[in-house]
């Protein structure tokens, strides 16, 4: 069992609802700045565990636990903790079947409530739950605070011994021993006083009561004889009355047989009379159908007119649809042709546009060239020259500029040479310092590489999941939409089917939990009717079986019946036991040959299962009944020798091969299947939506599982990225990296300066040559000036001519391009209009198609109605021929049967009068019997023994006359002794005698038990010494190992104060190296804290709890010792969960999960940081040996504790009488 989740709302600094989720089962750490709410989380855990002393959670009253009570409007504080209970071996007693245990504690208006798994409960129940797993929050050994360490340091030898006794579980036996000794001392005086009262007061009173007891026995004997004589006399009187009644009963039976015989004869005649009368009425009803014939003829004429009207409507709709389809085809051809023209225009436009762009570029180049020639002519005419870029200048200004540039280059050259020399000197010094710092840099690079690999692995894992948040969001929306649609359809179905409440399967309140999907539903819900006209016939065919419930197996039926789960009486059809009953196909073919294939069908062929799984049940209900069009056909099929099967008409009349006919009336609420046919489309839609919803839910569960895993990996990736960034920053800020950057910078500076120096040297040489060339050119410029001006004017004329020609070409081609753009736009608008027209026509086509289907459906219905009426007319005309003669014969037979019934009735009256006279004579004797039974209730149980030889009611052996005389003598004896004996004293005598005997026996037992109790207490004391010794040996081993782990090179142990008796007390000894210290006073504060922590952890290892809470136990320790504690917890406590509050990185760096708290606007916030620590691949042999020895010691102490428990139980059975 370990803590999994905490929810806080309004508790201390957690004003808003805060959730700490996904606690690690092993090592969790909580850190944050002072006052940010770290310890408030631990207070919340203790609060939920049932703490009663609020001082331990830093509060004076319950109101102090509510966040800013009375200031911010918050008057409620709630804390909920979820525990993972999947490890059954460490579950609390009575909660082994719960995977999770949720405990909540709420404060409202100064009152508190506790909830356990959602149910309100007293706080004592929660305290007992945690006590069963060694977590008593009001005397906690699993909660280690800073004050606990100080307390351990100041413990005296007996207090250390008490701590050891608490670890072994023998502490409670010491308190029980003291209580027992006090009880023995207090009860000794009471024993002596009881013995004196027994001799002086009780024994004389018992002798007096024994004398009265003898007189009472005489009276009792007389009363017993009196009862015997009374019983014998009453039995004889009862026997005589019984014989007389038997005689009259014989006469009565004879009379009743005669009456029954006459009544049977009369009933047969009445039954025959009723049958003939029913047949006569049916015949008269059929004769009255001549008016129905006229009505059917009128209906036939109306149906023919309706059929012609429907035919014309249908043909007009079909013609309109055909014309619309032809128009839509022409639109499609027009759109295709126009799109082809548009594509050709677009291709031509692209070609022309590219050509125009090239011509515009050529035109711009020609304009630029003409402009340059114009500038050159203007410059040369003004006595200047131009450079290669076309800029005008004078030779004098050019020579002055070149000489100034040469001077600047010389200055820059000298500066660069000095900069290179200085940089090389600094580079040599930095390289020497870098070589000294390389080892540190290599270690940082190795750490960074390791973290980069971990980040890459996590990124690969995240990528492998292929998680898409958008897909999850869309799936949630889809699920919600489907759920709403299913709910809407379900509500609609419930409203429609509320007329048939019997379809609902109602469960009782005591129904146990089971898979409700095993109940498939009622038969009516599992079928679809292929033809709506057959609904009434199929409803009558199934009858009450429509409400039968289809279920998966007989075992489920047995479970429901045994548990009385259903409120109404229900018939089940288990799929594993129900038989598939279907008529032979030869029988079906014979039936169809009699009336035609279209007029006879097997009922099961007219329905369709919603799932093939239920076909056996549907065959069982519908497989043996045939459905015919009318009564005449049904009668022909039913009574045919080759068929002989139950037959149903479309109107609901049922023909049985046994000769019965039922039907003729419609249920008041209508037919169930007729209603379901009307709503069949809604049922189908609901089923489809429900199946789609189940598939969506399955996909959603899969996506949520991937999302949860993705979130966990993202959290871990963020943690590793943070570590990687920190490692990269450390690598960048280390001395070697800084020096390497400086060296690289110096090299780049030297390379740049060298490159610049080479460039400067080249510029120097070029500038020097330029000065010489300008000076020479200045002398020759006057000679070449006229030739250059003439050449420039000629070039300007040619360029101006080319510009004019190109401008005409560009203007012409731009006009053509504009016309193409207009044509394309017109074609685009035409296509868009045609598409919109086509879309409108498609909508019109859908409406026409729907209208065609509707008109076709109406036409088919009217044709079918016409056929049905024609068939009914044919049947009626055939039946009206031979019915008048049968009616006259039946009427004569009815009159004869009426006269015979009247004669039988007169004979019955005479027989009944004779029977009444016999009955009065028998009643007199029966009254005598009743009076005897009322005054003597025992007669009913023993009357079978009356007059039987060998019993007390043997009237030959025991003369009833003599018994009457002895009865009088017994009455006289009772009258004489009745007033002299007090029955209460006799009863007291027996009670007192029994109490005295029991008291003497108890006195002996008490003395024996007292001696046994003293022996048991001595034995328990020895067991306690042995348990403490075994625990001391194991705790010392863990104590020394943990202390040496926290403080390498040191050792510690607990030693006895007295060698003779371990119960005299224990004290702590410490060694550094091989030298054991005599006192702890010379140790530092940190060392003393380490000793106390080592002893506490050793005790915890011996008596482990599922959860441990540590609150800043490392406050007095340095970083190295703090890190050792975190490492020790990770290695030693692998089966327990630790929740540690610490401010030091050395502690929580070993944690698997880190919660970081911070205070924002006066409210505490918590951030969860998942950490992936490297697991230990191997366990050292010494660790295995330590664990084996610890388990062996724990087992030995458990055996001793069990012995003490058995001894304690035996002692509790010993009695010390007051």
mmCIF file of N, CA and C in Angstrom, residues 213-264:
data_model
loop_
_atom_site.group_PDB
_atom_site.id
_atom_site.type_symbol
_atom_site.label_atom_id
_atom_site.label_comp_id
_atom_site.label_asym_id
_atom_site.label_seq_id
_atom_site.Cartn_x
_atom_site.Cartn_y
_atom_site.Cartn_z
ATOM 1 N N UNK A 213 -38.651 -28.834 50.015
ATOM 2 C CA UNK A 213 -38.547 -29.485 48.722
ATOM 3 C C UNK A 213 -39.173 -30.882 48.740
ATOM 4 N N UNK A 214 -39.016 -31.629 49.875
ATOM 5 C CA UNK A 214 -39.599 -32.978 49.975
ATOM 6 C C UNK A 214 -41.121 -32.919 49.926
ATOM 7 N N UNK A 215 -41.740 -31.950 50.671
ATOM 8 C CA UNK A 215 -43.207 -31.817 50.625
ATOM 9 C C UNK A 215 -43.684 -31.464 49.211
ATOM 10 N N UNK A 216 -42.955 -30.687 48.568
ATOM 11 C CA UNK A 216 -43.328 -30.289 47.197
ATOM 12 C C UNK A 216 -43.320 -31.488 46.249
ATOM 13 N N UNK A 217 -42.394 -32.410 46.439
ATOM 14 C CA UNK A 217 -42.328 -33.602 45.578
ATOM 15 C C UNK A 217 -43.569 -34.477 45.731
ATOM 16 N N UNK A 218 -44.089 -34.579 46.992
ATOM 17 C CA UNK A 218 -45.321 -35.355 47.194
ATOM 18 C C UNK A 218 -46.494 -34.721 46.420
ATOM 19 N N UNK A 219 -46.630 -33.417 46.541
ATOM 20 C CA UNK A 219 -47.701 -32.717 45.837
ATOM 21 C C UNK A 219 -47.563 -32.881 44.323
ATOM 22 N N UNK A 220 -46.354 -32.835 43.852
ATOM 23 C CA UNK A 220 -46.092 -32.950 42.415
ATOM 24 C C UNK A 220 -46.486 -34.334 41.898
ATOM 25 N N UNK A 221 -46.241 -35.387 42.717
ATOM 26 C CA UNK A 221 -46.602 -36.743 42.307
ATOM 27 C C UNK A 221 -48.113 -36.888 42.159
ATOM 28 N N UNK A 222 -48.865 -36.292 43.115
ATOM 29 C CA UNK A 222 -50.334 -36.379 43.036
ATOM 30 C C UNK A 222 -50.839 -35.656 41.782
ATOM 31 N N UNK A 223 -50.253 -34.531 41.499
ATOM 32 C CA UNK A 223 -50.683 -33.782 40.315
ATOM 33 C C UNK A 223 -50.378 -34.541 39.028
ATOM 34 N N UNK A 224 -49.257 -35.267 39.007
ATOM 35 C CA UNK A 224 -48.924 -36.032 37.808
ATOM 36 C C UNK A 224 -49.907 -37.172 37.591
ATOM 37 N N UNK A 225 -50.363 -37.858 38.677
ATOM 38 C CA UNK A 225 -51.355 -38.932 38.544
ATOM 39 C C UNK A 225 -52.698 -38.358 38.086
ATOM 40 N N UNK A 226 -53.019 -37.139 38.599
ATOM 41 C CA UNK A 226 -54.278 -36.504 38.225
ATOM 42 C C UNK A 226 -54.334 -36.285 36.718
ATOM 43 N N UNK A 227 -53.279 -35.830 36.149
ATOM 44 C CA UNK A 227 -53.245 -35.585 34.710
ATOM 45 C C UNK A 227 -53.414 -36.867 33.915
ATOM 46 N N UNK A 228 -52.813 -37.953 34.382
ATOM 47 C CA UNK A 228 -52.911 -39.225 33.662
ATOM 48 C C UNK A 228 -54.361 -39.715 33.610
ATOM 49 N N UNK A 229 -55.066 -39.627 34.799
ATOM 50 C CA UNK A 229 -56.442 -40.094 34.819
ATOM 51 C C UNK A 229 -57.339 -39.204 33.958
ATOM 52 N N UNK A 230 -57.113 -37.892 34.018
ATOM 53 C CA UNK A 230 -57.913 -36.984 33.184
ATOM 54 C C UNK A 230 -57.716 -37.275 31.698
ATOM 55 N N UNK A 231 -56.494 -37.565 31.281
ATOM 56 C CA UNK A 231 -56.180 -37.856 29.875
ATOM 57 C C UNK A 231 -56.887 -39.131 29.409
ATOM 58 N N UNK A 232 -56.901 -40.164 30.289
ATOM 59 C CA UNK A 232 -57.516 -41.431 29.897
ATOM 60 C C UNK A 232 -59.033 -41.276 29.706
ATOM 61 N N UNK A 233 -59.689 -40.537 30.634
ATOM 62 C CA UNK A 233 -61.140 -40.337 30.527
ATOM 63 C C UNK A 233 -61.473 -39.519 29.277
ATOM 64 N N UNK A 234 -60.724 -38.443 29.039
ATOM 65 C CA UNK A 234 -60.985 -37.605 27.860
ATOM 66 C C UNK A 234 -60.740 -38.369 26.572
ATOM 67 N N UNK A 235 -59.730 -39.226 26.544
ATOM 68 C CA UNK A 235 -59.415 -39.999 25.352
ATOM 69 C C UNK A 235 -60.550 -40.960 25.019
ATOM 70 N N UNK A 236 -61.163 -41.591 26.062
ATOM 71 C CA UNK A 236 -62.250 -42.534 25.810
ATOM 72 C C UNK A 236 -63.464 -41.795 25.215
ATOM 73 N N UNK A 237 -63.783 -40.632 25.782
ATOM 74 C CA UNK A 237 -64.907 -39.857 25.253
ATOM 75 C C UNK A 237 -64.649 -39.437 23.788
ATOM 76 N N UNK A 238 -63.436 -39.038 23.478
ATOM 77 C CA UNK A 238 -63.072 -38.635 22.113
ATOM 78 C C UNK A 238 -63.205 -39.815 21.153
ATOM 79 N N UNK A 239 -62.776 -41.033 21.627
ATOM 80 C CA UNK A 239 -62.795 -42.217 20.773
ATOM 81 C C UNK A 239 -64.232 -42.582 20.390
ATOM 82 N N UNK A 240 -65.133 -42.482 21.357
ATOM 83 C CA UNK A 240 -66.517 -42.830 21.096
ATOM 84 C C UNK A 240 -67.144 -41.851 20.082
ATOM 85 N N UNK A 241 -66.894 -40.564 20.243
ATOM 86 C CA UNK A 241 -67.444 -39.568 19.311
ATOM 87 C C UNK A 241 -66.892 -39.758 17.894
ATOM 88 N N UNK A 242 -65.651 -40.122 17.799
ATOM 89 C CA UNK A 242 -65.001 -40.304 16.503
ATOM 90 C C UNK A 242 -65.649 -41.448 15.728
ATOM 91 N N UNK A 243 -65.972 -42.567 16.413
ATOM 92 C CA UNK A 243 -66.598 -43.706 15.731
ATOM 93 C C UNK A 243 -67.974 -43.324 15.164
ATOM 94 N N UNK A 244 -68.737 -42.557 15.923
ATOM 95 C CA UNK A 244 -70.054 -42.126 15.437
ATOM 96 C C UNK A 244 -69.930 -41.232 14.182
ATOM 97 N N UNK A 245 -68.973 -40.340 14.219
ATOM 98 C CA UNK A 245 -68.771 -39.447 13.053
ATOM 99 C C UNK A 245 -68.388 -40.243 11.820
ATOM 100 N N UNK A 246 -67.569 -41.304 11.994
ATOM 101 C CA UNK A 246 -67.124 -42.124 10.872
ATOM 102 C C UNK A 246 -68.303 -42.772 10.164
ATOM 103 N N UNK A 247 -69.300 -43.218 10.953
ATOM 104 C CA UNK A 247 -70.483 -43.844 10.341
ATOM 105 C C UNK A 247 -71.205 -42.852 9.431
ATOM 106 N N UNK A 248 -71.452 -41.637 9.959
ATOM 107 C CA UNK A 248 -72.171 -40.634 9.153
ATOM 108 C C UNK A 248 -71.350 -40.191 7.931
ATOM 109 N N UNK A 249 -70.018 -40.187 8.025
ATOM 110 C CA UNK A 249 -69.182 -39.798 6.870
ATOM 111 C C UNK A 249 -69.303 -40.795 5.728
ATOM 112 N N UNK A 250 -69.474 -42.080 6.096
ATOM 113 C CA UNK A 250 -69.641 -43.104 5.048
ATOM 114 C C UNK A 250 -70.914 -42.838 4.249
ATOM 115 N N UNK A 251 -72.006 -42.519 4.979
ATOM 116 C CA UNK A 251 -73.261 -42.198 4.294
ATOM 117 C C UNK A 251 -73.113 -40.931 3.429
ATOM 118 N N UNK A 252 -72.384 -39.969 3.952
ATOM 119 C CA UNK A 252 -72.194 -38.689 3.240
ATOM 120 C C UNK A 252 -71.426 -38.886 1.932
ATOM 121 N N UNK A 253 -70.398 -39.730 1.949
ATOM 122 C CA UNK A 253 -69.604 -39.974 0.741
ATOM 123 C C UNK A 253 -70.448 -40.606 -0.352
ATOM 124 N N UNK A 254 -71.313 -41.560 0.050
ATOM 125 C CA UNK A 254 -72.193 -42.206 -0.935
ATOM 126 C C UNK A 254 -73.113 -41.176 -1.598
ATOM 127 N N UNK A 255 -73.677 -40.274 -0.784
ATOM 128 C CA UNK A 255 -74.568 -39.247 -1.329
ATOM 129 C C UNK A 255 -73.813 -38.297 -2.265
ATOM 130 N N UNK A 256 -72.596 -37.915 -1.873
ATOM 131 C CA UNK A 256 -71.806 -36.982 -2.691
ATOM 132 C C UNK A 256 -71.440 -37.589 -4.035
ATOM 133 N N UNK A 257 -71.151 -38.910 -4.066
ATOM 134 C CA UNK A 257 -70.827 -39.555 -5.336
ATOM 135 C C UNK A 257 -72.021 -39.505 -6.285
ATOM 136 N N UNK A 258 -73.230 -39.740 -5.729
ATOM 137 C CA UNK A 258 -74.425 -39.682 -6.575
ATOM 138 C C UNK A 258 -74.630 -38.275 -7.135
ATOM 139 N N UNK A 259 -74.417 -37.274 -6.270
ATOM 140 C CA UNK A 259 -74.574 -35.872 -6.714
ATOM 141 C C UNK A 259 -73.550 -35.534 -7.794
ATOM 142 N N UNK A 260 -72.267 -35.973 -7.584
ATOM 143 C CA UNK A 260 -71.218 -35.673 -8.577
ATOM 144 C C UNK A 260 -71.534 -36.308 -9.924
ATOM 145 N N UNK A 261 -72.040 -37.538 -9.894
ATOM 146 C CA UNK A 261 -72.373 -38.225 -11.151
ATOM 147 C C UNK A 261 -73.448 -37.462 -11.916
ATOM 148 N N UNK A 262 -74.511 -37.031 -11.185
ATOM 149 C CA UNK A 262 -75.580 -36.293 -11.843
ATOM 150 C C UNK A 262 -75.088 -34.941 -12.371
ATOM 151 N N UNK A 263 -74.199 -34.292 -11.585
ATOM 152 C CA UNK A 263 -73.669 -32.985 -12.002
ATOM 153 C C UNK A 263 -72.801 -33.119 -13.263
ATOM 154 N N UNK A 264 -72.020 -34.196 -13.355
ATOM 155 C CA UNK A 264 -71.181 -34.411 -14.543
ATOM 156 C C UNK A 264 -72.031 -34.580 -15.784
#
